[in-house]
Tab-separated table of C-alpha atoms in Angstrom:
chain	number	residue	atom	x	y	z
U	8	UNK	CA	14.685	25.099	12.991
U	9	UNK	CA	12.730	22.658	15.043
U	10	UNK	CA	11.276	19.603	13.159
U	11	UNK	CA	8.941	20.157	10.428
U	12	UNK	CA	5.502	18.559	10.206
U	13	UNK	CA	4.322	16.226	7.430
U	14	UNK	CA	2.972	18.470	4.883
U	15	UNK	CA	6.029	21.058	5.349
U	16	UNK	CA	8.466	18.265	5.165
U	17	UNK	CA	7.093	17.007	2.183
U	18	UNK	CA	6.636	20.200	0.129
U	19	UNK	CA	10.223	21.207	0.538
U	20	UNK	CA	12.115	18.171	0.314
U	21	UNK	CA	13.218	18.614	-3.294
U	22	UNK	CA	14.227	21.853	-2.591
U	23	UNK	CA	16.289	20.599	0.707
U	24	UNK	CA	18.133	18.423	-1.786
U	25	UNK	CA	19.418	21.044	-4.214
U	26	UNK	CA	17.665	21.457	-7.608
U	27	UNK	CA	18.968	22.736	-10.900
U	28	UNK	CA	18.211	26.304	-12.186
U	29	UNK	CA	15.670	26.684	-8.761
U	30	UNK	CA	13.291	24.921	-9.966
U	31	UNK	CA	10.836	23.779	-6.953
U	32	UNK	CA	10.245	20.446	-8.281
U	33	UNK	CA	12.937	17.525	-9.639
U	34	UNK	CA	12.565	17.804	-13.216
U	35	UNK	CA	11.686	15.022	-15.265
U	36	UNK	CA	14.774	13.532	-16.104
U	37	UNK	CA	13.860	10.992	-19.135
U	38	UNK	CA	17.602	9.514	-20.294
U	39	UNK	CA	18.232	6.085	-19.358
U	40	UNK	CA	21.646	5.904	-19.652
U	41	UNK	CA	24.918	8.301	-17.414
U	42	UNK	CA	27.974	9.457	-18.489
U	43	UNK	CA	31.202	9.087	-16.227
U	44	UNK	CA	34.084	10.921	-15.807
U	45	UNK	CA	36.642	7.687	-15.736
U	46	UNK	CA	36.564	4.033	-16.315
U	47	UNK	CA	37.144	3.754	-12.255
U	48	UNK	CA	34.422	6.025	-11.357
U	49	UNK	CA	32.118	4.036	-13.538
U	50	UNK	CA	33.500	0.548	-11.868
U	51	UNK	CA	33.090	2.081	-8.612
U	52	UNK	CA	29.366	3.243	-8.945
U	53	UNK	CA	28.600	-0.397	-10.218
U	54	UNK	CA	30.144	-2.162	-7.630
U	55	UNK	CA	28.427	0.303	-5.240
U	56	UNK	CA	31.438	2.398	-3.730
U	57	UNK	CA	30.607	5.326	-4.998
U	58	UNK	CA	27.321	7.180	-5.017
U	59	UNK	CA	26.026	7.651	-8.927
U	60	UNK	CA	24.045	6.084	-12.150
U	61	UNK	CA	24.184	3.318	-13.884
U	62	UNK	CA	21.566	2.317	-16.172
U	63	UNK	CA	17.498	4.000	-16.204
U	64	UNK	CA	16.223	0.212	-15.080
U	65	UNK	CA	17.664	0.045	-11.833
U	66	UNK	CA	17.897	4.290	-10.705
U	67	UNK	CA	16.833	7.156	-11.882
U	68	UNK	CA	17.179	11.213	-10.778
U	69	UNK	CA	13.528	11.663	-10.659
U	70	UNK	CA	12.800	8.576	-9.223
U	71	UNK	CA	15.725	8.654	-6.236
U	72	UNK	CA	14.411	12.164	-5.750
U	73	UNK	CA	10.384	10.630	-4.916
U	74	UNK	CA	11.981	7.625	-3.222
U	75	UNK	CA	13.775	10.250	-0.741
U	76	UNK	CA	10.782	12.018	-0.048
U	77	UNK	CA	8.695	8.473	0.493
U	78	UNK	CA	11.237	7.403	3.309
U	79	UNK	CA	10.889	11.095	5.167
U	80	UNK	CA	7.216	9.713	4.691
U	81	UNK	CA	7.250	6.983	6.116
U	82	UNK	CA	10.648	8.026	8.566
U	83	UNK	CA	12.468	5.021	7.199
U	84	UNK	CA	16.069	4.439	5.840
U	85	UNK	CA	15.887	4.215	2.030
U	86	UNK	CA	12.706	3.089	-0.269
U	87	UNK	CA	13.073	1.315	-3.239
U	88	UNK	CA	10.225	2.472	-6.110
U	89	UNK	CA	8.381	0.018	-8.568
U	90	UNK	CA	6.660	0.251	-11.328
U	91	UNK	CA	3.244	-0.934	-9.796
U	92	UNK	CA	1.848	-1.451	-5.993
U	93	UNK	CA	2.099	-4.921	-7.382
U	94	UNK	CA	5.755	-5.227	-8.809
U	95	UNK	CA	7.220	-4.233	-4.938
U	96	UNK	CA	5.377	-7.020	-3.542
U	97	UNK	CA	5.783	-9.756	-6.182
U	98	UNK	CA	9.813	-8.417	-6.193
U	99	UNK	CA	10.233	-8.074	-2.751
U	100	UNK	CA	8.912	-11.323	-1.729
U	101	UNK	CA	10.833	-13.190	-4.964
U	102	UNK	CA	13.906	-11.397	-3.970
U	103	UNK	CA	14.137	-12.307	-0.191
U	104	UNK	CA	11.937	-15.977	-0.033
U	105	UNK	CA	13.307	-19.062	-1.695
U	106	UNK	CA	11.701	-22.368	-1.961
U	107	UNK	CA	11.353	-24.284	0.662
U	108	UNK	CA	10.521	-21.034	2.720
U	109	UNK	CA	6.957	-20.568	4.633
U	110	UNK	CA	4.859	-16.942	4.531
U	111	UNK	CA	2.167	-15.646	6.840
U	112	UNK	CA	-0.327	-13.809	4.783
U	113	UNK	CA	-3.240	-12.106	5.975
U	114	UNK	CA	-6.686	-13.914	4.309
U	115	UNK	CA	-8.076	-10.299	4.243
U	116	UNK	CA	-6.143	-9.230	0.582
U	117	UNK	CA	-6.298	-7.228	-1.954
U	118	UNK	CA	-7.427	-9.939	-4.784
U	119	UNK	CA	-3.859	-9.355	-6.909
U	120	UNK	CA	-2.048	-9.910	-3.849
U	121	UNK	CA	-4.317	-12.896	-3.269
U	122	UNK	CA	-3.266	-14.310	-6.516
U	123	UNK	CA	0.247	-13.460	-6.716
U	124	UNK	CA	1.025	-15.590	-3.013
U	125	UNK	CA	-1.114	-18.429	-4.570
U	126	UNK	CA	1.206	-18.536	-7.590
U	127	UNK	CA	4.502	-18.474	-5.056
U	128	UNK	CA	2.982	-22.142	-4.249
U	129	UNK	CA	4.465	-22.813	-7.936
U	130	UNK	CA	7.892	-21.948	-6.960
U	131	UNK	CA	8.280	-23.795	-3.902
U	132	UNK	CA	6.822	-21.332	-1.229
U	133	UNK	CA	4.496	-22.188	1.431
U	134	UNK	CA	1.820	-19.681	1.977
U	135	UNK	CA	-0.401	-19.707	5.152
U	136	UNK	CA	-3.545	-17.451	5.042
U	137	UNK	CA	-5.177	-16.646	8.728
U	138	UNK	CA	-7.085	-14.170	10.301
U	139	UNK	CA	-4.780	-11.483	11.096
U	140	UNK	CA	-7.134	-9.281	12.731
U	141	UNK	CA	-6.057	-11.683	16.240
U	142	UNK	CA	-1.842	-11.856	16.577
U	143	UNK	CA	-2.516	-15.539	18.143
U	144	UNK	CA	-3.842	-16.760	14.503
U	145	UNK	CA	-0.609	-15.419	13.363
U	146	UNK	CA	1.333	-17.351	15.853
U	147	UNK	CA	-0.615	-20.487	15.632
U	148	UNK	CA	0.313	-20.866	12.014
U	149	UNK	CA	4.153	-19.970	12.144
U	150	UNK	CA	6.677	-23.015	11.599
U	151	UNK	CA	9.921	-23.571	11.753
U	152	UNK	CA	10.648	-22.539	7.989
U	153	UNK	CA	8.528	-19.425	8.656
U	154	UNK	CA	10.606	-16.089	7.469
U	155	UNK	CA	8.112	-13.441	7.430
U	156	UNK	CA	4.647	-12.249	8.251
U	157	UNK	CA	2.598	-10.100	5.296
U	158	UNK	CA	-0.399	-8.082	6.458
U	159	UNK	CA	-2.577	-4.908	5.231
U	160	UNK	CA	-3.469	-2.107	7.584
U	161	UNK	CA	-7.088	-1.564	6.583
U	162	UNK	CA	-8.791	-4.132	4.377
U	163	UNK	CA	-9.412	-3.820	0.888
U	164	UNK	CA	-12.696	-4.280	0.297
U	165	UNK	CA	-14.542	-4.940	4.076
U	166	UNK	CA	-11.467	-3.129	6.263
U	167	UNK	CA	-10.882	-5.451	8.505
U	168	UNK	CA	-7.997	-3.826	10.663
U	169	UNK	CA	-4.869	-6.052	11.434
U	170	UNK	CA	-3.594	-6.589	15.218
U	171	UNK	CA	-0.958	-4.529	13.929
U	172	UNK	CA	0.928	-3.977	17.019
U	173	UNK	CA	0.920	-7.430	18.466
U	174	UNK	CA	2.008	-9.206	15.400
U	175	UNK	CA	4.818	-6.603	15.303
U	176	UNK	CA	5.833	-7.413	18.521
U	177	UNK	CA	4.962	-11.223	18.073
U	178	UNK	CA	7.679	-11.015	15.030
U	179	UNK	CA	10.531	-8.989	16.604
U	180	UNK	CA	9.970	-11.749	19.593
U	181	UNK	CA	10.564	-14.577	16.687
U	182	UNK	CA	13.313	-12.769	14.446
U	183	UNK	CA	10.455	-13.454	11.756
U	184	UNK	CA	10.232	-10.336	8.895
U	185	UNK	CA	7.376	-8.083	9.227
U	186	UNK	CA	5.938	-6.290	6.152
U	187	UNK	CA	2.964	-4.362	6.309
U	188	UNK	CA	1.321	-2.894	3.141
U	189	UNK	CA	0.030	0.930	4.341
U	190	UNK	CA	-1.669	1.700	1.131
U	191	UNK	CA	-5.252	2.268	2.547
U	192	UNK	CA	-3.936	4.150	5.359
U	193	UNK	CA	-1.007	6.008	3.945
U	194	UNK	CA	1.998	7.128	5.333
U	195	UNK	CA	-0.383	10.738	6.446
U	196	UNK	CA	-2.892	8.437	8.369
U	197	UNK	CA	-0.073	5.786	10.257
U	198	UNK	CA	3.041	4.592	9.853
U	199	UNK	CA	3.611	1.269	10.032
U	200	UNK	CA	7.211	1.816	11.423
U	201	UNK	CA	5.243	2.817	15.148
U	202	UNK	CA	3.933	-0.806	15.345
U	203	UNK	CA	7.847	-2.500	14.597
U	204	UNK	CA	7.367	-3.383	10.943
U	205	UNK	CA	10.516	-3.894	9.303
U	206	UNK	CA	9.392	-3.511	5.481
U	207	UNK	CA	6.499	-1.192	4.575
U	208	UNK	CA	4.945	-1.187	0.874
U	209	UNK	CA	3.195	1.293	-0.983
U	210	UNK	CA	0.749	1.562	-4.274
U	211	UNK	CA	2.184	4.832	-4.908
U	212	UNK	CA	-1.111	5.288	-7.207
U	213	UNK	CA	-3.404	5.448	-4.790
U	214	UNK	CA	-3.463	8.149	-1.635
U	215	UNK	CA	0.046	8.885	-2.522
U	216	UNK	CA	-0.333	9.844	-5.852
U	217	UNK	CA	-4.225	10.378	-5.497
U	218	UNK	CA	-5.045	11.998	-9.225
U	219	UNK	CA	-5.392	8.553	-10.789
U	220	UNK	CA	-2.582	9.701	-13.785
U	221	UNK	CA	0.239	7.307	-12.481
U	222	UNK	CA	0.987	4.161	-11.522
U	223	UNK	CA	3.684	2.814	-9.084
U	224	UNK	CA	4.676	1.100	-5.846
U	225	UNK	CA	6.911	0.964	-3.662
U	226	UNK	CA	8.726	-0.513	-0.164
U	227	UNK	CA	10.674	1.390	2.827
U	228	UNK	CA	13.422	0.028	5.175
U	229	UNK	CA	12.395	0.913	8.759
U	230	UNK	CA	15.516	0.144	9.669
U	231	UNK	CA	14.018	-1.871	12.599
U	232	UNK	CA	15.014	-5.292	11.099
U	233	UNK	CA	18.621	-7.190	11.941
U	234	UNK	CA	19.385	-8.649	8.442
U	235	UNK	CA	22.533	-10.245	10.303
U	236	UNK	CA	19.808	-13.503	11.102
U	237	UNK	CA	18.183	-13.567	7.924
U	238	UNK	CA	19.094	-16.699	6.011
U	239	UNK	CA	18.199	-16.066	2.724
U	240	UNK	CA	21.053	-13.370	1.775
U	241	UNK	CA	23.156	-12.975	-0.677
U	242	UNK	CA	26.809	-12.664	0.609
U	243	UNK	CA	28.332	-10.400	-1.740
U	244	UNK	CA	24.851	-7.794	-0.506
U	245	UNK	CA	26.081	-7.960	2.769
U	246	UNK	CA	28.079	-4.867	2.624
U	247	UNK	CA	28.195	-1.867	4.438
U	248	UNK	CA	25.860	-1.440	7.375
U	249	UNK	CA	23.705	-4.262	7.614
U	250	UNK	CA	20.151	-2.346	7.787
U	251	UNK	CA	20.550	-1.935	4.132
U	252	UNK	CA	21.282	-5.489	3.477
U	253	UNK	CA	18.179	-6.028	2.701
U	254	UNK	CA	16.775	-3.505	0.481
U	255	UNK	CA	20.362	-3.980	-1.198
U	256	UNK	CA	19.146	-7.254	-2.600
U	257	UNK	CA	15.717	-6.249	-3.161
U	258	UNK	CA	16.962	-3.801	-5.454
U	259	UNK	CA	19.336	-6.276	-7.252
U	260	UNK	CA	17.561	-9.496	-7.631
U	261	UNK	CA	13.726	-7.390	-7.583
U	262	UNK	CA	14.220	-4.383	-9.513
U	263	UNK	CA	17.606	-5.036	-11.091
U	264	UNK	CA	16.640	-8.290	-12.223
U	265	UNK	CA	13.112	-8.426	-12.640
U	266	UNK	CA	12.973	-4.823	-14.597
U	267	UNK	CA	9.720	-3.481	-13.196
U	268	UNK	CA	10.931	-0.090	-12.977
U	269	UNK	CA	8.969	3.137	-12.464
U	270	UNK	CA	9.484	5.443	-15.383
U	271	UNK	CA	10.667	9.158	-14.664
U	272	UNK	CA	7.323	10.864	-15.787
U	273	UNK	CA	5.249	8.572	-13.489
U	274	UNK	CA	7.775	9.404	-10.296
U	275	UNK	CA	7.532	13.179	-11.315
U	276	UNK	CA	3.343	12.787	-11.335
U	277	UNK	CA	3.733	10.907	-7.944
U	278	UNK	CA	5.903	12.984	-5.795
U	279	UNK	CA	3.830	16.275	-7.232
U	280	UNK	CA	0.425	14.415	-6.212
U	281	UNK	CA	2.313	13.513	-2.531
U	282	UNK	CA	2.567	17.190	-1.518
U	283	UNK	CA	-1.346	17.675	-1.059
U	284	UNK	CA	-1.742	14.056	0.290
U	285	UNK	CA	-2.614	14.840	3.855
U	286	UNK	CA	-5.016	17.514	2.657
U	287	UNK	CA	-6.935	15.283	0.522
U	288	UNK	CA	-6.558	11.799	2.301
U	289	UNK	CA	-7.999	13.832	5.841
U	290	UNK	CA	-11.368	15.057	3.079
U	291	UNK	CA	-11.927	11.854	1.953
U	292	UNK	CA	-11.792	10.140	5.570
U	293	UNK	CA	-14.161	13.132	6.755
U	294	UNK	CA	-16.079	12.361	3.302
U	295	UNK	CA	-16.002	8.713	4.179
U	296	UNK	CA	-17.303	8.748	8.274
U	297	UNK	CA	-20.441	10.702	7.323
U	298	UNK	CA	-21.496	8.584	4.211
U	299	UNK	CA	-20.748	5.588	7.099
U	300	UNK	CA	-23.205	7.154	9.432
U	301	UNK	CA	-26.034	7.736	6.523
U	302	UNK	CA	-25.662	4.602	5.396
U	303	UNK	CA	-25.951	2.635	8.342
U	304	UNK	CA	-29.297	4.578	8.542
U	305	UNK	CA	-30.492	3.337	5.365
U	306	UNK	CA	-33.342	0.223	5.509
U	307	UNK	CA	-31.703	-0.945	2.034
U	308	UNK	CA	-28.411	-1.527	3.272
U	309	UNK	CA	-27.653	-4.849	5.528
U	310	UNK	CA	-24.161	-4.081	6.657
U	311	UNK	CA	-21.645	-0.720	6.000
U	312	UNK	CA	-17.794	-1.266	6.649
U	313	UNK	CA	-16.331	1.399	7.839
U	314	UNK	CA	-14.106	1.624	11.381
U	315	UNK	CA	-15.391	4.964	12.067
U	316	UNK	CA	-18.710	3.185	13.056
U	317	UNK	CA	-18.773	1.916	16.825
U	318	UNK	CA	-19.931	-1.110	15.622
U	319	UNK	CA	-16.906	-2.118	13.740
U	320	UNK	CA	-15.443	-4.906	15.677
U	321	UNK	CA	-11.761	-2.827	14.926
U	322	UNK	CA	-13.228	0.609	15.948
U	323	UNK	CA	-10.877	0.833	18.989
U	324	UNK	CA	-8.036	-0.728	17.580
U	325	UNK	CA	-8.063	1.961	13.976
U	326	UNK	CA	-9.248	5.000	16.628
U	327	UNK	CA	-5.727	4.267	18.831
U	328	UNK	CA	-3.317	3.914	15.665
U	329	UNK	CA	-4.584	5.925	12.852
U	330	UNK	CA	-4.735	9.674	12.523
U	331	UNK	CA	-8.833	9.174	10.873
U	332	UNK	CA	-10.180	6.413	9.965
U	333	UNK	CA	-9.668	6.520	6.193
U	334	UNK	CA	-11.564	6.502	3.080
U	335	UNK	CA	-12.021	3.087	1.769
U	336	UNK	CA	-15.762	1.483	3.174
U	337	UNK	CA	-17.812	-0.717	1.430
U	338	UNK	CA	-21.800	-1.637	1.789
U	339	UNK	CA	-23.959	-4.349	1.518
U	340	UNK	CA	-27.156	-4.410	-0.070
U	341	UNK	CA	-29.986	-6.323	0.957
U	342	UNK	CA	-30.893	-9.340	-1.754
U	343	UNK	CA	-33.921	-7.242	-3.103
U	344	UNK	CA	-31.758	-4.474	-3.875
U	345	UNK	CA	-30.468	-4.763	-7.337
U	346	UNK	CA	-26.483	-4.146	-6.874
U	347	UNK	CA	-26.463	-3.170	-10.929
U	348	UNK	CA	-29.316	-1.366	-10.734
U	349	UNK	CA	-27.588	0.623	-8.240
U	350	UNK	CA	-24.643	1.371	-9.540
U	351	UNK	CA	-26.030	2.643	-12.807
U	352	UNK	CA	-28.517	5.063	-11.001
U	353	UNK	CA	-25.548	6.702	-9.651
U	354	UNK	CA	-24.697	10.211	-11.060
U	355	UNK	CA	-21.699	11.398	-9.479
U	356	UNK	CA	-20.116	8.426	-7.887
U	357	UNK	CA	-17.876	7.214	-10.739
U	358	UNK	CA	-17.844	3.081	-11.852
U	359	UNK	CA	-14.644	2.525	-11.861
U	360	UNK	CA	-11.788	0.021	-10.593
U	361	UNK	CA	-9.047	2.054	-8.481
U	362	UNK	CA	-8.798	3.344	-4.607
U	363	UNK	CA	-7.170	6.805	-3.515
U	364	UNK	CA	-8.383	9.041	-6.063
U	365	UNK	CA	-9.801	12.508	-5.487
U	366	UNK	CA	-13.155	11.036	-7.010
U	367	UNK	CA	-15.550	8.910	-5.166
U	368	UNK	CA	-15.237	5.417	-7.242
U	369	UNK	CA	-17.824	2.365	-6.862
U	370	UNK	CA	-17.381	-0.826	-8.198
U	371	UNK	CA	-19.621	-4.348	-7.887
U	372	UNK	CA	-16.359	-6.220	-6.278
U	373	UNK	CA	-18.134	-10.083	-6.295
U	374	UNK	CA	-18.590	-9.676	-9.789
U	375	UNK	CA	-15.336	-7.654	-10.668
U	376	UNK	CA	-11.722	-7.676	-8.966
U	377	UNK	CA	-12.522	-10.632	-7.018
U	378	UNK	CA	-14.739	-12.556	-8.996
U	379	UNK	CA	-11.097	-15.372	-9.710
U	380	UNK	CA	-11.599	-15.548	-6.066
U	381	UNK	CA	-14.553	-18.218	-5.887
U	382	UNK	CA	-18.164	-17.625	-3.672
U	383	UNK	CA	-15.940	-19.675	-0.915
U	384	UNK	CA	-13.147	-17.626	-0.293
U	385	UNK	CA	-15.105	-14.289	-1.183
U	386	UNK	CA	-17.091	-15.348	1.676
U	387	UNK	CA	-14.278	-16.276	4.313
U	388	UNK	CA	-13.130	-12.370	3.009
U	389	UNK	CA	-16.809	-11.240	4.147
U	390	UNK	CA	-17.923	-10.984	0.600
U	391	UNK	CA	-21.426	-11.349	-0.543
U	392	UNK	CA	-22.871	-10.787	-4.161
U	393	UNK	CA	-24.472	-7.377	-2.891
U	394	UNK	CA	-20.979	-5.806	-1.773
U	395	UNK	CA	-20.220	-2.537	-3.251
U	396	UNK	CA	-16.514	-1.258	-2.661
U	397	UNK	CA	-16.543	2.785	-2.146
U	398	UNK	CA	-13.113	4.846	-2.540
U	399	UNK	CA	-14.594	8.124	-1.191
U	400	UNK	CA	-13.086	11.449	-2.515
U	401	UNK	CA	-13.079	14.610	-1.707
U	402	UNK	CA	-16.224	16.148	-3.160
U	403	UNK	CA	-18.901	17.860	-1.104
U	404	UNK	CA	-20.081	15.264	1.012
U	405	UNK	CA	-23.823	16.961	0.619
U	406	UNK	CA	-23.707	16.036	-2.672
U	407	UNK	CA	-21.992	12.626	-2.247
U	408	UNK	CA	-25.270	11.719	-0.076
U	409	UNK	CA	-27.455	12.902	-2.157
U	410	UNK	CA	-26.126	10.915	-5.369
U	411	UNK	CA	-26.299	7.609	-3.131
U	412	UNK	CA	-29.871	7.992	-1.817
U	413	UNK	CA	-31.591	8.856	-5.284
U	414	UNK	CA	-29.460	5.919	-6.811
U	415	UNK	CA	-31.441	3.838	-3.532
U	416	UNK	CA	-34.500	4.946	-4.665
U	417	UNK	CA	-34.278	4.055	-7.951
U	418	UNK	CA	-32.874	0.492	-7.140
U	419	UNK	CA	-35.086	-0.620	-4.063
């Protein structure tokens, strides 16, 4: 057969692998701990010379089946899963950096991610945060201690849009690692592989997983990275081919070592959510481009984020890499508005903290996920006390209107 598409691919991929009894999906499989045939075969499996399990922290059937499936996803080499979106940063960043070692970070950041690079100041890492919506901020900060280069795709909350492409190409021109978090976009909407990243991460809760019932994260090896000239490796990793050099010692000194793992009923949850995820993720951008347009239209609102608008200063850039232009926007309401006052008008639009879910989810994010943040570097983020963060979902997009401009009404 010629190659399958995305949603084919995905729904059969269990099934490609060989399942017991016939079962369509990889059962949960909840024991922690394998049995071996021999005292060699279980020496060989540790040592990694032979394909098996050791212990439930570090692999798992259910989980090695979802992390299969997320690197046909994202057409990479291997993916290693986590137990949260955060854990595969935080582990994949302690595993590979070391102290004395320099990061480019985006400054437009999820407000976890945020925190988590300002604590790597504690052990010795340099973190730089710039602009990464120009590549020449990114190379106007690199030094010679500089290992890798950390941006989002779309912007969590006001979507600024990396120049994805030219820092890939800036970072394959400087050997420097590039790692590019696709949750907002997915692996459906873009893969981050097409722009030379080397390491992509996922919050498998979110678009992946979209049914809000499971948390979980993860990070693919493109396969487009030469571990050979990274410095920061441990020798006895360096085995086999050396694209998996990497992700070798992510999995030891992150996962291994740092015991964030991703329990078996969470992967199951997540790679059963993953089969509908271009289905849903396409609603919700569709969802998200007309509640864009209305809401520009709206006296109320000063400014609406969202790069299906023309005025987004990324419109070009999102409409030339991503299949839509996903379902994350946020608004700003004008000072006389009442943001609370909003927000508790709504009827349909739930309050609630979490992106990717089949329900439309608002949240005040000044006063909430980014309130550790400070007015000054909310404000360098594009952040003002009126800014309401909107993960649209995939109801009726009548009705989603509707909800918005009575809860306008009551509030203006």
């Amino acid at each position: 057969m010629k190659a399958k598409g995305f949603t084919t691919a995905i729904l059969h991929s269990d099934r490609a692998g060989g399942i017991e009894h016939g079962s369509l999906h990889k059962p949960v499989h909840n024991s922690i701990t394998f049995e071996h045939a021999s005292a060699a075969d279980i020496a060989a499996v540790f040592q990694g010379k032979q394909a098996g399990f050791t212990y439930g922290r570090q692999i798992n059937p259910t989980v090695v089946a979802l992390e299969k499936k997320l690197s046909l996803m994202e057409d990479g080499l291997a993916t290693c899963c986590f137990a949260t979106g955060m854990a595969a940063i935080s582990a994949t960043f302690l595993a590979l950096l070391k102290a004395g070692d320099h990061l480019v970070s985006s400054a437009f950041l999820f407000g976890n991610t945020n925190s988590v690079f300002n604590t790597f100041k504690n052990f010795g890492i340099e973190v730089t945060f710039v602009d990464a919506t120009d590549a020449q901020n990114v190379e106007a900060a690199l030094q010679p201690n500089t290992r890798a280069v950390f941006v989002e795709t779309i912007a969590n909350p006001c979507t600024q849009i990396a120049d994805l492409a030219a820092i890939g190409q800036l970072c394959t021109a400087r050997g420097l690692l590039y790692v590019v978090d696709n949750t907002m976009t997915s692996p459906w909407n873009f893969r981050p592989k097409a722009v030379g990243a080397h390491l992509v991460i996922n919050s498998l809760s979110k678009y992946i997983c979209g049914h809000g019932n499971a948390l979980g994260g993860s990070v693919t090896e493109t396969g487009l990275f030469d571990w050979s000239r990274f410095p920061n490796l441990i020798e006895g990793y360096k085995t086999g081919a050396a694209s998996n050099w990497g992700l070798t010692q992510i999995k030891k000194k992150g996962l291994r070592d740092m015991g964030a793992t991703l329990a078996p009923e969470a992967a199951h949850h997540i790679a059963i959510g993953a089969e509908t995820l271009p289905l849903r993720q396409q609603r919700a951008a569709d969802n998200a481009a007309r509640l864009a347009a209305w809401f520009a239209a709206q006296p109320a609102i000063a400014r609406v984020f969202h790069p299906s608008l023309a005025s987004h200063p990324q419109h070009a850039r999102a409409r030339e890499l991503f299949r839509n232009f996903g379902g994350l926007m946020a608004i700003e309401l004008k000072p006389e508005v009442d943001c609370f006052k909003f927000l508790d008008a709504l009827e349909l639009a739930v309050l609630a903290s979490n992106l990717g879910d089949n329900r439309t989810l608002v949240i005040p994010v000044a006063h909430t996920i980014y309130a550790e943040m400070g007015p000054m570097r909310r404000a360098e983020m594009g952040i003002a006390d009126g800014t309401v963060r909107i993960s649209v979902g995939i109801e009726d997009a009548d009705d989603l209107i509707a909800d918005f401009e009575q809860a306008l009404a009551k509030a203006g």
